[in-house]
Amino acid sequence: MDRRAKVALFASAVSAILGAATNAYAALTISTAATNGVTCTSGVCKANSADAVLNVKDLTTLLGTTNVKIVAEKAQADIDITAAVIWATPHKLTLDAYHSINFAQPVTSEGTASGAKLITNDGGSGGDYVFSSTGNLSLWDLDSTLIINGRSYVLCKDLASLAKHIANKPSGFFALSRPYDASMDGVYAVAPVPTTFGGSFDGLGNRISNLSISGGASQLGLFAQTNGGQIRDVTFAKTKVTGSGSADVGMLVGLNQGGTILYASAAGAVSGGGRGSVGGLVGYNSAGTIGESSSSATVTDTVAGAGFFSQAVGGLVGVNVDGTITSSFATGNVTGGLLCETGGLVGYSKTLNGTATISRSYATGSVTGGDENDIGGLAGSSWSFSGTASIVANSYATGTVTGGSGGSQGMNVGGLVGYNGTSSVSQSYATGAVSGGGHANIGGLIGYDDSAGTASKVFATGPVTAGSNSFGGGLTGSINGVVSDAYALGAVTGAPQSDIGGFTGQNNTSGNIDRAYSTGLLQGADGSVIIGGFIGLNSDSVPVAVQDAYFDTQTSKQSAGVGSGETTGTTGLTTSALKFKLPTGFDSTVWAQKATINSGFPYLLTNKPPA
């Protein structure tokens, strides 16, 4: 998989909400096909056509006698490696790309005093070097040279030498020279790299497998802590990290303080022991950037927390404070305990001094939370302590979300975000089933949209089940902020003493809803359940708080839009009427209808439902 294919992996996963195609580039490809359109003179191989091929055997024959430089100029832009390149001579390979270098297969130097040099964006911009799951760069001899975009890297063959080099120079440039099996290392009681790291480390796509860490240190992972710097191209397999106490626990980094993490992936299991931040890849991300990274790890922290926001668990990141998470995903199941913020991608995302952002990202694993917390398919909570809102944009979640009881603290459970406070959720959606126990706000997309929280161009399709004395809605459990250009399709079921609605269980005193509809079947356990086709309980007495809001009278089995409270603003339509044309107030530059999309119901132009 080359860079274009790797970018396309992320792009296709969010294509329904992005509506933008990635750029395509011509390439000079190293493959098993016959050399075509490439001329090699004095060890320098250049293409003379837009899409050219250099046969891998021709390349290794050249490396047997001389240093080789492969150049992709503007007409080719990229160098794509689709066949394994192996040489055992003391010669160096230079890959010089106008745009990107894409490693879809291994490139391996087995010779002594050999080396590799990577150059990207040589005339172009926006390019990079990228390793697919089957690609890597290995240099067996540690005396070989590695130069990437003008920087020389120190080669490390194992974790012990990596830790030693970083201890001597925390701001240096280092690379993993080959795949590493850590099974012979035993179980680390602290992070293998305990020194706070501010340099650059590149895994070169070389897999670290069978790593085991178990301890009570305050930061636990391959790296304990970063202070700026960059970590990239690190891949884990069959790795287990177990923390205790108040440790920040992640497979790659316990605490990422202002660092940049790119193209990293975690696989295995990560668990915590209460009062800490636990993530599949990073425990605590403070003003750091995480891009095009993923985790398939199972993430667990079922030990009771000490109070809201004192403990968090997420499929990729436990806590994200003023940090940026983009083009990333998590597929593993996530489980949290009592008073533990729990999310499929992030436990909680908080703006403190900068802006906390989650964008172009998704989560597909099931999320299970304990009592008295915030639980979300993507993020347990997204909120702000400053005047700048936290952001969730162009993202989605598909896993089932299950919450316990609200108890004395209350609880918010959402298919995408559990608690949305002073946060903006836009062009995002959730499709998983959502359920919660008593005394909770439970919604197909957001559990509780608090004051100063906004949600726009969003939708939810999964069924919602609300416990007793709870608010349950197809899109939100309760709204105290602003929701606009949104819809919900999922059925909603309420336990005794609950309030349920096709769109929201409660529209609170400051809630505002504009241009929205719902279609889900509504059912109550007994006559104590307050049911509205669109809103269960409308606590807002201001009629203009709900405008251009519609519900399907046939699919919902309801004739009244509001179960209790102010009824102005909601309109019931038959299924055929809702499918016939856009309802009054719906902007045709925002909404559209087509029989083959969304079963004929209105959909959002910039947030189309998945096929």
Coordinates of C-alpha atoms in Angstrom, one line a residue:
M1 CA 0.0 0.0 0.0
D2 CA 1.6 3.3 -1.1
R3 CA 1.0 6.7 0.4
R4 CA -1.9 7.4 -1.9
A5 CA -3.5 4.1 -0.9
K6 CA -2.8 4.7 2.8
V7 CA -4.3 8.2 2.7
A8 CA -7.2 6.7 0.8
L9 CA -7.7 4.2 3.6
F10 CA -8.5 7.1 5.9
A11 CA -10.3 9.1 3.3
S12 CA -12.6 6.2 2.3
A13 CA -13.4 5.5 5.9
V14 CA -14.7 9.1 6.3
S15 CA -15.7 9.7 2.7
A16 CA -19.4 10.0 3.6
I17 CA -18.6 13.0 5.8
L18 CA -15.8 14.6 3.9
G19 CA -17.0 14.8 0.4
A20 CA -13.4 15.4 -0.9
A21 CA -11.1 13.3 -2.9
T22 CA -7.4 12.9 -2.3
N23 CA -4.9 14.0 -4.9
A24 CA -3.6 11.4 -7.3
Y25 CA 0.1 11.4 -8.4
A26 CA 2.0 9.7 -11.1
A27 CA 4.9 7.6 -9.9
L28 CA 8.2 5.9 -10.6
T29 CA 7.4 2.4 -9.5
I30 CA 10.0 -0.3 -8.3
S31 CA 8.3 -3.6 -9.1
T32 CA 8.7 -7.0 -10.7
A33 CA 7.5 -5.7 -14.1
A34 CA 10.1 -5.0 -16.8
T35 CA 11.9 -1.7 -16.7
N36 CA 10.1 0.8 -18.8
G37 CA 10.6 4.5 -19.1
V38 CA 13.6 4.6 -16.8
T39 CA 17.2 5.3 -17.8
C40 CA 20.1 4.5 -15.4
T41 CA 23.5 6.3 -16.0
S42 CA 26.4 6.1 -13.6
G43 CA 24.2 4.8 -10.8
V44 CA 21.5 7.5 -11.2
C45 CA 18.1 6.2 -12.4
K46 CA 15.6 8.8 -13.8
A47 CA 12.3 8.4 -15.5
N48 CA 11.5 9.8 -18.9
S49 CA 7.7 9.3 -18.7
A50 CA 5.0 10.1 -16.2
D51 CA 4.4 6.6 -15.0
A52 CA 7.6 4.6 -15.2
V53 CA 8.9 1.2 -13.9
L54 CA 12.3 0.1 -12.6
N55 CA 12.5 -3.7 -12.4
V56 CA 13.6 -4.7 -8.9
K57 CA 16.2 -7.2 -10.2
D58 CA 17.7 -4.5 -12.4
L59 CA 17.9 -2.3 -9.2
T60 CA 19.6 -5.0 -7.1
T61 CA 22.1 -5.8 -9.9
L62 CA 23.1 -2.1 -9.9
L63 CA 23.4 -2.1 -6.1
G64 CA 25.8 -5.0 -6.4
T65 CA 28.3 -2.8 -8.1
T66 CA 27.7 0.8 -7.2
N67 CA 25.7 3.3 -5.1
V68 CA 22.3 4.0 -6.7
K69 CA 20.2 7.1 -6.7
I70 CA 16.6 6.9 -7.9
V71 CA 15.0 10.2 -8.8
A72 CA 11.3 11.0 -9.3
E73 CA 10.9 14.4 -10.8
K74 CA 7.8 16.5 -11.2
A75 CA 6.4 14.4 -14.0
Q76 CA 6.5 11.3 -11.7
A77 CA 6.2 13.0 -8.3
D78 CA 6.3 9.8 -6.2
I79 CA 8.5 6.7 -5.8
D80 CA 6.4 3.6 -5.1
I81 CA 8.1 0.4 -3.9
T82 CA 5.8 -2.5 -4.7
A83 CA 8.4 -5.3 -4.7
A84 CA 10.9 -6.3 -2.0
V85 CA 14.3 -4.8 -2.4
I86 CA 17.2 -6.7 -0.8
W87 CA 20.9 -6.2 -1.3
A88 CA 24.0 -7.4 0.6
T89 CA 26.8 -5.1 -0.7
P90 CA 28.3 -2.0 1.0
H91 CA 26.5 0.3 -1.4
K92 CA 24.0 3.0 -0.6
L93 CA 20.5 3.5 -2.0
T94 CA 19.1 7.0 -2.3
L95 CA 15.4 7.6 -3.0
D96 CA 14.8 11.2 -4.2
A97 CA 11.2 12.1 -4.7
Y98 CA 9.6 15.3 -6.0
H99 CA 6.7 14.4 -3.7
S100 CA 6.5 11.2 -1.7
I101 CA 8.2 7.8 -1.1
N102 CA 5.8 4.9 -0.5
F103 CA 7.0 1.7 1.0
A104 CA 4.5 -1.0 0.2
Q105 CA 7.2 -3.8 0.4
P106 CA 10.3 -4.2 2.5
V107 CA 13.6 -2.5 1.6
T108 CA 16.5 -4.3 3.3
S109 CA 20.2 -3.8 3.3
E110 CA 22.1 -6.8 4.6
G111 CA 25.5 -5.5 3.7
T112 CA 28.1 -3.9 6.0
A113 CA 28.7 -0.1 5.9
S114 CA 25.8 0.3 3.6
G115 CA 23.0 2.9 3.9
A116 CA 19.9 4.6 2.7
K117 CA 19.0 8.2 2.1
L118 CA 15.4 9.4 1.7
I119 CA 14.5 12.8 0.2
T120 CA 10.9 13.9 -0.1
N121 CA 9.3 17.2 -1.4
D122 CA 12.3 17.8 -3.6
G123 CA 10.6 20.5 -5.6
G124 CA 7.1 19.5 -4.5
S125 CA 5.2 20.0 -1.2
G126 CA 2.8 18.1 1.0
G127 CA 4.6 14.8 0.4
D128 CA 6.1 12.3 2.9
Y129 CA 7.6 8.9 3.2
V130 CA 5.1 6.3 4.3
F131 CA 5.3 2.6 5.3
S132 CA 2.3 0.4 4.7
S133 CA 1.6 -2.6 6.9
T134 CA 3.8 -4.7 4.6
G135 CA 6.5 -2.2 4.0
N136 CA 9.6 -1.3 6.1
L137 CA 13.2 -0.1 5.8
S138 CA 15.8 -2.3 7.5
L139 CA 19.6 -1.7 7.8
W140 CA 21.2 -4.7 9.4
D141 CA 24.6 -3.2 10.0
L142 CA 24.5 -0.5 12.7
D143 CA 27.5 1.2 11.0
S144 CA 25.3 1.8 8.0
T145 CA 24.1 5.4 7.4
L146 CA 20.6 6.6 7.4
I147 CA 19.8 10.2 6.3
I148 CA 16.2 11.4 6.0
N149 CA 15.6 14.8 4.5
G150 CA 19.1 16.0 5.5
R151 CA 19.1 14.6 9.0
S152 CA 21.4 11.7 10.1
Y153 CA 19.9 9.1 12.3
V154 CA 21.5 6.8 14.9
L155 CA 20.5 3.2 14.2
C156 CA 19.3 1.1 17.2
K157 CA 18.8 -2.6 16.9
D158 CA 16.8 -3.1 20.1
L159 CA 15.0 -1.3 22.9
A160 CA 18.0 -1.4 25.3
S161 CA 20.3 0.5 22.8
L162 CA 17.5 2.9 22.0
A163 CA 17.1 3.7 25.7
K164 CA 20.8 4.1 26.2
H165 CA 21.2 6.5 23.2
I166 CA 18.2 8.6 24.3
A167 CA 19.5 8.8 27.8
N168 CA 22.8 10.2 26.4
K169 CA 21.1 12.7 24.0
P170 CA 17.3 13.1 24.6
S171 CA 17.0 15.6 21.7
G172 CA 18.8 13.3 19.2
F173 CA 17.6 11.6 16.0
F174 CA 17.2 7.8 16.3
A175 CA 15.7 5.0 14.2
L176 CA 14.9 1.3 14.8
S177 CA 17.2 -0.6 12.3
R178 CA 15.1 -3.7 12.0
P179 CA 12.0 -5.5 13.3
Y180 CA 12.3 -6.3 17.0
D181 CA 10.9 -9.2 19.0
A182 CA 10.8 -8.2 22.7
S183 CA 9.8 -11.6 24.1
M184 CA 13.3 -12.2 25.4
D185 CA 13.3 -8.9 27.3
G186 CA 10.8 -10.2 29.9
V187 CA 8.4 -7.9 31.6
Y188 CA 9.4 -4.2 31.9
A189 CA 8.5 -2.7 35.3
V190 CA 8.9 0.8 33.9
A191 CA 8.9 2.3 30.4
P192 CA 11.7 0.8 28.2
V193 CA 12.6 4.4 27.4
P194 CA 12.3 6.2 30.7
T195 CA 14.1 9.4 29.7
T196 CA 11.8 12.3 28.7
F197 CA 12.2 12.4 24.9
G198 CA 12.4 15.6 22.8
G199 CA 14.1 14.4 19.7
S200 CA 13.0 12.4 16.7
F201 CA 12.4 8.6 16.6
D202 CA 11.5 6.7 13.5
G203 CA 10.4 3.1 13.6
L204 CA 10.9 2.9 9.8
G205 CA 7.8 0.6 9.7
N206 CA 9.7 -2.1 11.7
R207 CA 7.3 -4.0 13.9
I208 CA 7.9 -4.2 17.7
S209 CA 6.3 -7.4 18.9
N210 CA 5.7 -9.3 22.2
L211 CA 6.5 -6.2 24.3
S212 CA 5.3 -6.6 27.9
I213 CA 5.2 -3.7 30.4
S214 CA 3.6 -3.9 33.9
G215 CA 4.1 -1.4 36.7
G216 CA 3.0 1.5 38.7
A217 CA 5.2 4.3 37.3
S218 CA 3.4 7.6 36.6
Q219 CA 3.9 7.3 32.9
L220 CA 3.9 3.9 31.2
G221 CA 4.5 2.9 27.5
L222 CA 7.4 2.3 25.2
F223 CA 8.3 5.9 25.9
A224 CA 7.4 7.3 29.4
Q225 CA 7.1 10.9 28.3
T226 CA 7.8 13.3 25.5
N227 CA 8.6 17.0 25.6
G228 CA 8.1 18.1 22.0
G229 CA 9.9 16.1 19.3
Q230 CA 8.5 13.5 17.0
I231 CA 7.7 9.8 17.0
R232 CA 6.6 8.1 13.8
D233 CA 6.3 4.9 11.8
V234 CA 6.1 2.7 14.9
T235 CA 4.0 -0.5 14.7
F236 CA 3.2 -2.8 17.6
A237 CA 2.0 -6.4 17.6
K238 CA 1.0 -8.7 20.5
T239 CA 2.0 -6.1 23.0
K240 CA 0.6 -5.8 26.6
V241 CA 0.8 -2.8 28.8
T242 CA -0.6 -2.8 32.3
G243 CA -0.6 0.2 34.7
S244 CA -1.7 0.7 38.2
G245 CA -2.6 3.6 40.5
S246 CA -2.6 7.0 38.8
A247 CA -0.4 6.0 35.9
D248 CA -0.9 7.5 32.4
V249 CA -0.8 4.4 30.2
G250 CA -0.4 4.0 26.5
M251 CA 1.3 1.4 24.3
L252 CA 3.5 4.0 22.6
V253 CA 3.7 6.9 25.1
G254 CA 2.4 7.4 28.6
L255 CA 2.4 11.3 28.5
N256 CA 2.8 13.0 25.1
Q257 CA 3.7 16.6 26.1
G258 CA 3.6 18.7 22.9
G259 CA 5.0 15.9 20.8
T260 CA 4.0 14.9 17.3
I261 CA 3.0 11.3 16.6
L262 CA 2.5 10.1 13.0
Y263 CA 1.7 6.8 11.4
A264 CA 1.8 4.8 14.6
S265 CA -0.3 1.7 15.3
A266 CA -1.0 -0.3 18.4
A267 CA -2.2 -3.9 18.7
G268 CA -2.6 -6.0 21.8
A269 CA -4.0 -5.0 25.2
V270 CA -3.7 -1.9 27.4
S271 CA -5.2 -1.7 30.9
G272 CA -5.0 0.7 33.9
G273 CA -5.5 0.6 37.6
G274 CA -7.7 3.6 38.4
R275 CA -7.2 7.4 38.6
G276 CA -5.1 7.5 35.5
S277 CA -5.4 8.1 31.7
V278 CA -5.4 4.9 29.7
G279 CA -5.3 4.8 25.9
G280 CA -4.5 2.2 23.3
L281 CA -1.7 4.3 21.8
V282 CA -1.2 7.3 24.2
G283 CA -2.3 7.7 27.8
Y284 CA -2.3 11.5 28.1
N285 CA -2.0 13.8 25.1
S286 CA -1.2 17.4 26.3
A287 CA -1.0 19.9 23.4
G288 CA 0.4 17.2 21.2
T289 CA -0.5 16.2 17.7
I290 CA -1.5 12.6 16.7
G291 CA -2.1 12.0 13.0
E292 CA -2.8 9.1 10.8
S293 CA -2.5 6.6 13.6
S294 CA -4.5 3.8 14.9
S295 CA -5.2 1.2 17.6
S296 CA -6.8 -2.2 17.5
A297 CA -5.9 -2.8 21.1
T298 CA -8.4 -3.9 23.8
V299 CA -8.4 -1.1 26.4
T300 CA -9.7 -1.5 29.9
D301 CA -9.8 0.3 33.2
T302 CA -12.5 -1.0 35.5
V303 CA -11.1 0.2 38.8
A304 CA -13.4 2.9 40.3
G305 CA -12.2 6.5 39.8
A306 CA -12.1 9.2 42.3
G307 CA -14.5 11.6 40.5
F308 CA -15.4 13.0 37.1
F309 CA -12.4 13.7 34.9
S310 CA -9.9 12.1 37.3
Q311 CA -9.8 8.9 35.2
A312 CA -10.3 8.3 31.5
V313 CA -10.0 5.4 29.1
G314 CA -10.1 5.6 25.3
G315 CA -9.4 3.3 22.4
L316 CA -6.6 5.5 21.0
V317 CA -6.0 8.2 23.7
G318 CA -7.1 8.4 27.3
V319 CA -7.1 12.2 27.7
N320 CA -6.7 14.8 25.1
V321 CA -6.0 18.3 26.5
D322 CA -5.4 21.1 24.0
G323 CA -4.2 18.4 21.6
T324 CA -5.0 17.6 18.0
I325 CA -6.1 14.1 16.9
T326 CA -6.7 13.8 13.1
S327 CA -7.1 11.1 10.5
S328 CA -6.9 8.4 13.1
F329 CA -9.0 5.5 14.3
A330 CA -9.6 2.8 16.9
T331 CA -11.2 -0.6 16.4
G332 CA -10.7 -2.3 19.7
N333 CA -13.3 -2.7 22.5
V334 CA -13.1 -0.3 25.4
T335 CA -14.3 -0.8 28.9
G336 CA -14.3 1.7 31.8
G337 CA -15.4 1.5 35.4
L338 CA -17.2 3.7 37.9
L339 CA -16.5 7.4 37.5
C340 CA -14.3 6.7 34.4
E341 CA -14.7 8.8 31.3
T342 CA -14.9 6.2 28.5
G343 CA -14.8 6.6 24.7
G344 CA -14.1 4.5 21.7
L345 CA -11.4 6.8 20.5
V346 CA -10.8 9.2 23.4
G347 CA -11.8 9.1 27.1
Y348 CA -12.2 12.8 27.3
S349 CA -11.1 15.8 25.2
K350 CA -10.6 19.1 26.9
T351 CA -9.8 22.7 25.9
L352 CA -7.8 24.4 28.7
N353 CA -5.4 26.9 27.1
G354 CA -5.5 26.0 23.4
T355 CA -8.0 24.0 21.5
A356 CA -8.7 20.3 21.8
T357 CA -9.6 18.9 18.4
I358 CA -10.8 15.5 17.1
S359 CA -11.2 15.5 13.3
R360 CA -11.5 13.1 10.4
S361 CA -11.4 10.2 12.8
Y362 CA -13.5 7.2 13.8
A363 CA -14.0 4.4 16.2
T364 CA -15.7 1.0 15.6
G365 CA -15.3 -1.0 18.8
S366 CA -17.9 -1.6 21.4
V367 CA -17.7 0.8 24.4
T368 CA -18.9 -0.2 27.9
G369 CA -18.8 2.1 30.8
G370 CA -19.5 1.8 34.5
D371 CA -21.8 3.9 36.6
E372 CA -21.8 7.7 37.0
N373 CA -19.7 8.8 34.1
D374 CA -19.7 10.0 30.5
I375 CA -19.6 7.3 27.8
G376 CA -19.4 7.8 24.0
G377 CA -18.7 5.8 20.9
L378 CA -16.0 8.2 19.9
A379 CA -15.4 10.4 23.0
G380 CA -16.7 10.1 26.5
S381 CA -16.8 13.9 26.8
S382 CA -15.7 16.9 24.9
W383 CA -15.7 20.2 26.8
S384 CA -13.8 23.4 27.6
F385 CA -12.5 25.4 30.6
S386 CA -11.8 28.4 28.4
G387 CA -13.7 30.6 26.0
T388 CA -12.6 28.4 23.1
A389 CA -14.8 25.4 22.4
S390 CA -13.4 21.9 22.0
I391 CA -14.0 20.5 18.5
V392 CA -15.3 17.2 17.1
A393 CA -15.6 17.4 13.3
N394 CA -15.9 15.1 10.3
S395 CA -15.8 12.0 12.5
Y396 CA -18.0 9.0 13.3
A397 CA -18.6 5.9 15.5
T398 CA -20.3 2.6 14.7
G399 CA -19.8 0.5 17.8
T400 CA -22.5 -0.3 20.5
V401 CA -22.3 1.9 23.5
T402 CA -23.5 0.7 26.9
G403 CA -23.7 2.7 30.1
G404 CA -24.6 1.8 33.7
S405 CA -26.6 3.8 36.2
G406 CA -26.3 7.6 36.8
G407 CA -26.6 7.2 40.5
S408 CA -26.0 10.4 42.5
Q409 CA -23.6 11.9 39.9
G410 CA -25.7 11.3 36.8
M411 CA -24.5 9.9 33.6
N412 CA -24.4 10.8 29.9
V413 CA -24.3 8.2 27.1
G414 CA -24.0 8.9 23.4
G415 CA -23.3 7.0 20.2
L416 CA -20.6 9.6 19.4
V417 CA -20.1 11.8 22.5
G418 CA -21.4 11.3 26.0
Y419 CA -21.1 14.8 27.3
N420 CA -20.9 17.8 24.9
G421 CA -20.1 20.9 27.0
T422 CA -18.8 24.1 25.4
S423 CA -17.9 22.0 22.5
S424 CA -18.7 22.0 18.8
V425 CA -19.8 18.7 17.0
S426 CA -20.1 19.0 13.3
Q427 CA -20.5 16.9 10.2
S428 CA -20.3 13.7 12.3
Y429 CA -22.5 10.7 12.9
A430 CA -23.1 7.5 14.9
T431 CA -24.8 4.2 13.9
G432 CA -24.4 2.0 16.9
A433 CA -27.0 0.9 19.4
V434 CA -26.9 3.0 22.6
S435 CA -28.3 2.0 26.0
G436 CA -28.0 3.2 29.6
G437 CA -29.4 2.6 33.1
G438 CA -31.3 4.9 35.4
H439 CA -30.9 8.6 36.0
A440 CA -29.0 9.3 32.7
N441 CA -29.1 11.2 29.5
I442 CA -28.9 8.8 26.6
G443 CA -28.8 9.7 22.9
G444 CA -28.0 8.1 19.6
L445 CA -25.4 10.8 18.9
I446 CA -24.9 12.8 22.1
G447 CA -26.0 12.0 25.7
Y448 CA -26.1 15.6 26.9
D449 CA -25.6 18.7 24.8
D450 CA -24.9 21.3 27.6
S451 CA -25.1 25.0 27.4
A452 CA -22.7 26.5 24.9
G453 CA -22.5 23.1 23.3
T454 CA -23.4 23.0 19.6
A455 CA -24.1 20.2 17.1
S456 CA -24.7 20.9 13.4
K457 CA -24.9 18.8 10.2
V458 CA -25.0 15.6 12.3
F459 CA -27.1 12.4 12.4
A460 CA -27.6 9.1 14.3
T461 CA -29.2 5.9 13.1
G462 CA -28.9 3.4 16.0
P463 CA -31.6 2.3 18.4
V464 CA -31.6 3.9 21.9
T465 CA -32.7 2.3 25.1
A466 CA -33.2 4.5 28.2
G467 CA -33.3 3.3 31.8
S468 CA -35.8 4.5 34.5
N469 CA -35.8 8.2 35.4
S470 CA -33.8 8.9 32.3
F471 CA -34.0 11.1 29.1
G472 CA -33.6 9.1 25.9
G473 CA -33.6 10.4 22.3
G474 CA -32.7 9.3 18.8
L475 CA -30.1 12.0 18.5
T476 CA -29.7 13.4 22.1
G477 CA -30.7 12.5 25.5
S478 CA -31.0 16.1 26.6
I479 CA -30.3 19.4 24.9
N480 CA -29.3 22.6 26.8
G481 CA -27.3 24.0 23.8
V482 CA -27.9 24.4 20.1
V483 CA -28.6 21.6 17.6
S484 CA -29.3 22.4 14.0
D485 CA -29.5 20.6 10.6
A486 CA -29.7 17.2 12.2
Y487 CA -31.7 14.0 12.1
A488 CA -32.3 10.7 13.9
L489 CA -33.6 7.5 12.5
G490 CA -33.2 5.1 15.4
A491 CA -36.0 3.6 17.5
V492 CA -36.2 4.8 21.2
T493 CA -37.4 2.6 24.1
G494 CA -38.0 3.9 27.6
A495 CA -38.1 2.3 31.0
P496 CA -40.6 3.4 33.7
Q497 CA -40.5 7.1 34.6
S498 CA -38.4 8.0 31.6
D499 CA -38.9 10.7 29.0
I500 CA -38.2 9.8 25.4
G501 CA -38.5 11.4 22.0
G502 CA -37.7 10.5 18.4
F503 CA -35.1 13.3 18.4
T504 CA -34.4 14.2 22.0
G505 CA -35.6 13.0 25.4
Q506 CA -35.6 16.5 26.8
N507 CA -35.2 20.0 25.4
N508 CA -33.9 21.9 28.4
T509 CA -34.4 25.5 29.5
S510 CA -31.7 26.8 27.2
G511 CA -32.1 24.3 24.4
N512 CA -32.5 25.3 20.8
I513 CA -33.4 23.1 17.9
D514 CA -33.6 24.2 14.3
R515 CA -34.1 22.3 11.0
A516 CA -34.3 18.7 12.2
Y517 CA -36.4 15.6 11.9
S518 CA -36.8 12.1 13.4
T519 CA -38.4 8.8 12.2
G520 CA -37.8 6.2 15.0
L521 CA -40.4 4.0 16.6
L522 CA -41.1 5.1 20.2
Q523 CA -42.1 2.6 22.9
G524 CA -42.5 2.9 26.6
A525 CA -42.4 0.2 29.2
D526 CA -45.6 1.4 30.9
G527 CA -47.9 4.4 31.1
S528 CA -45.4 6.3 33.3
V529 CA -43.1 7.0 30.2
I530 CA -43.5 10.4 28.7
I531 CA -43.3 10.0 24.9
G532 CA -43.2 12.6 22.1
G533 CA -42.7 12.0 18.4
F534 CA -39.9 14.5 18.4
I535 CA -39.3 15.7 22.1
G536 CA -40.2 13.8 25.2
L537 CA -40.1 16.7 27.7
N538 CA -39.8 20.3 26.4
S539 CA -38.7 22.3 29.4
D540 CA -38.1 25.4 27.4
S541 CA -41.1 27.7 27.5
V542 CA -39.9 29.9 24.6
P543 CA -41.7 28.8 21.5
V544 CA -38.9 29.9 19.1
A545 CA -36.5 27.5 20.8
V546 CA -37.8 24.7 18.4
Q547 CA -38.2 25.6 14.7
D548 CA -38.7 23.6 11.6
A549 CA -38.7 20.4 13.5
Y550 CA -40.5 17.3 12.1
F551 CA -41.3 13.7 13.0
D552 CA -42.7 10.8 11.0
T553 CA -46.2 10.0 12.5
Q554 CA -46.3 6.6 10.9
T555 CA -42.9 5.2 11.7
S556 CA -42.9 6.7 15.2
K557 CA -46.5 5.6 16.0
Q558 CA -47.0 9.0 17.6
S559 CA -49.4 11.8 16.8
A560 CA -48.0 14.4 19.2
G561 CA -44.5 16.0 18.6
V562 CA -44.0 16.7 22.3
G563 CA -44.8 14.5 25.2
S564 CA -44.9 17.2 27.8
G565 CA -44.3 21.0 27.8
E566 CA -44.4 23.7 25.1
T567 CA -45.6 22.1 21.9
T568 CA -44.9 24.9 19.4
G569 CA -42.3 24.2 16.7
T570 CA -42.8 20.5 15.9
T571 CA -44.8 19.1 13.0
G572 CA -45.9 15.6 12.2
L573 CA -45.7 14.3 8.6
T574 CA -46.5 11.0 7.0
T575 CA -43.7 8.9 5.6
S576 CA -44.6 9.8 2.1
A577 CA -44.7 13.5 2.8
L578 CA -41.3 13.5 4.5
K579 CA -39.9 11.6 1.5
F580 CA -41.7 13.7 -1.1
K581 CA -39.9 17.0 -0.7
L582 CA -37.7 18.9 1.7
P583 CA -39.7 20.1 4.7
T584 CA -40.3 23.8 5.1
G585 CA -37.3 25.6 6.4
F586 CA -34.7 23.1 5.1
D587 CA -32.1 24.8 3.0
S588 CA -31.5 23.0 -0.4
T589 CA -27.8 24.0 -0.2
V590 CA -27.5 22.0 3.0
W591 CA -30.1 19.2 2.5
A592 CA -31.1 17.0 -0.4
Q593 CA -33.3 14.0 -1.2
K594 CA -32.9 11.0 -3.4
A595 CA -34.8 7.7 -3.4
T596 CA -31.6 5.7 -3.4
I597 CA -30.0 7.6 -0.5
N598 CA -31.1 7.4 3.1
S599 CA -34.2 5.4 2.1
G600 CA -35.6 8.5 0.5
F601 CA -35.5 10.6 3.7
P602 CA -33.7 14.0 3.7
Y603 CA -29.9 13.8 4.0
L604 CA -27.1 16.3 4.5
L605 CA -25.1 17.2 1.4
T606 CA -21.8 17.4 3.3
N607 CA -22.5 14.5 5.6
K608 CA -24.0 11.8 3.5
P609 CA -25.0 8.5 5.2
P610 CA -22.7 5.5 4.6
A611 CA -23.7 3.3 1.7

